Amino acid sequence: AREQASTVQQYDPAHDTNAAHRLELLGELRRAIGADDQLTLHYQPKIDLAGGRVTGVEALIRWQHPRLGRVAPDAFIPMAESTSLIRPLTAHVLDLAVRQAKAWADQGTPIPVAVNLSTRCLLDAGFADQVFDLLHRVGLPVSLLKLEITESMVMTDPDRALAVLRTLRSAGVSLSIDDFGTGHSSMTYLQRFPVDELKIDKSFVQAMANSHGDAVLVRTAITLGHNLGLSVVAEGVEDDAAVAALRALGCDVAQGYHYARPMPAEEFDRWLIDYSS
Ligand code: C2E
Ligand code: CA
Ligand code: CA
Ligand code: CA
């Protein structure tokens, strides 16, 4: 019954102008990080467009508050990012994701898990060591962890961020540029980033069928990615037409509701059996 109520009620702090409420929500988030039962991860598969294989999953945080109901990540992540709370939150997400990746590897179905990183982590000199410690403690091969970063994130202090990224990458953690095409112009930085993958923002993928400009942007991003030796992922793939168009453009990987919504790990296991048979 609680589960049902939660899908109806959804709290959106972006539309709550009351500063006291926002402050209270931050307090609730701090408690949730310690409590261990309100914050969970959902996993969404990424599909190889040529062969149909599952190449990995993206971990996406979900917050189910006992009184407020479900709070969307787009609402509380930016709020957490404006405070130091994003550090323990990111550490918590990494911990959950790495343990789940380890469970999948132990089950005999190793699946790379991608975690979204927040701005501040890359400005933390100790961040890479924190990641290595976690991998070591859990016993997860480095190759099964991916990190997704946004361009604007790296722009705030490119030199510091680049040092952290290089350390992670040279240890074998693969890196993705998320939401490509939005935010700051980044052609020059993209070339300097030690990344493996480029994810085209879903807004372009969704608009591509009806807008010539968006279709051109998607095609250009794929070419740019390939010219830089990157694997290109399209986000927000919702129908057959998008799959066909992306395949024709030589896009490597697709992610979106067409294949699966983000889901809890146990549900993903069932989805994978179904998908693979
Ligand atoms: P994102 O990293 O760009 O994640 C993709 C978002 O698109 C997710 O929203 C996902 O549920 C949604 N999505 C996937 N396929 C489709 C589709 O076919 N159509 C549409 N319309 N949407 C699709 P979600 O889970 O609400 O997350 C929103 C954003 O919050 C993420 O955007 C990411 O920036 C941030 N976020 C989520 N989890 C975390 C986290 O653990 N840490 C950090 N730092 N940020 C997170
Ligand atoms: Ca992402
Ligand atoms: Ca994205
Ligand atoms: Ca995003």
CSV table of C-alpha atoms and ligand atoms in Angstrom, one decimal, residues 44 58-62 73-74 77 81 93 116-118 148 178-179 202 206 235-238 256-257 262, ligand 1:
chain,number,residue,atom,x,y,z
A,44,GLN,CA,18.8,0.9,-16.9
A,58,GLU,CA,23.5,3.1,-15.7
A,59,ALA,CA,22.7,3.4,-12.0
A,60,LEU,CA,20.1,6.1,-11.2
A,61,ILE,CA,19.3,7.1,-7.6
A,62,ARG,CA,15.7,6.9,-6.2
A,73,PRO,CA,16.7,13.2,-8.6
A,74,ASP,CA,16.4,16.3,-10.8
A,77,ILE,CA,20.6,16.3,-6.7
A,81,GLU,CA,25.2,19.8,-5.2
A,93,VAL,CA,25.7,5.8,-4.5
A,116,ASN,CA,26.8,9.6,-12.3
A,117,LEU,CA,29.3,11.9,-10.7
A,118,SER,CA,28.6,15.3,-9.3
A,148,GLU,CA,29.6,9.6,-16.2
A,178,ASP,CA,27.1,12.7,-20.2
A,179,ASP,CA,24.4,15.0,-21.7
A,202,LYS,CA,18.1,12.7,-24.8
A,206,GLN,CA,13.8,12.7,-28.9
A,235,GLU,CA,20.0,8.4,-24.5
A,236,GLY,CA,16.2,8.7,-24.5
A,237,VAL,CA,15.6,6.0,-27.2
A,238,GLU,CA,11.9,5.5,-27.0
A,256,GLY,CA,15.9,4.4,-23.2
A,257,TYR,CA,12.4,3.3,-22.5
A,262,PRO,CA,15.4,2.1,-14.9
B,1,C2E,P1,21.0,11.5,-16.6
B,1,C2E,O1,22.3,11.1,-16.1
B,1,C2E,O2,21.0,12.1,-18.0
B,1,C2E,O3,20.0,10.2,-16.6
B,1,C2E,C1,19.1,9.9,-17.6
B,1,C2E,C2,17.7,10.2,-17.2
B,1,C2E,O4,16.8,10.0,-18.3
B,1,C2E,C3,17.2,9.4,-16.0
B,1,C2E,O5,16.3,10.2,-15.3
B,1,C2E,C4,16.4,8.3,-16.8
B,1,C2E,O6,15.4,7.7,-15.9
B,1,C2E,C5,15.8,9.1,-17.9
B,1,C2E,N1,15.5,8.3,-19.1
B,1,C2E,C6,16.0,7.1,-19.5
B,1,C2E,N2,15.5,6.7,-20.6
B,1,C2E,C7,14.6,7.6,-21.0
B,1,C2E,C8,13.7,7.7,-22.1
B,1,C2E,O7,13.7,6.9,-23.0
B,1,C2E,N3,12.9,8.8,-22.2
B,1,C2E,C9,12.9,9.7,-21.2
B,1,C2E,N4,12.1,10.8,-21.3
B,1,C2E,N5,13.7,9.7,-20.1
B,1,C2E,C10,14.6,8.6,-20.0
B,1,C2E,P2,16.3,10.3,-13.7
B,1,C2E,O8,16.6,8.9,-13.2
B,1,C2E,O9,15.1,11.0,-13.2
B,1,C2E,O10,17.6,11.1,-13.4
B,1,C2E,C11,17.7,12.5,-13.7
B,1,C2E,C12,19.1,13.0,-13.6
B,1,C2E,O11,19.5,13.0,-12.2
B,1,C2E,C13,20.2,12.2,-14.3
B,1,C2E,O12,20.2,12.5,-15.6
B,1,C2E,C14,21.4,12.6,-13.5
B,1,C2E,O13,21.9,13.8,-14.0
B,1,C2E,C15,20.9,12.8,-12.1
B,1,C2E,N6,21.1,11.6,-11.3
B,1,C2E,C16,20.4,10.5,-11.2
B,1,C2E,N7,21.0,9.6,-10.3
B,1,C2E,C17,22.1,10.2,-9.9
B,1,C2E,C18,23.2,9.9,-9.0
B,1,C2E,O14,23.2,8.8,-8.4
B,1,C2E,N8,24.2,10.8,-8.8
B,1,C2E,C19,24.2,12.0,-9.4
B,1,C2E,N9,25.2,12.8,-9.1
B,1,C2E,N10,23.2,12.3,-10.3
B,1,C2E,C20,22.2,11.5,-10.5
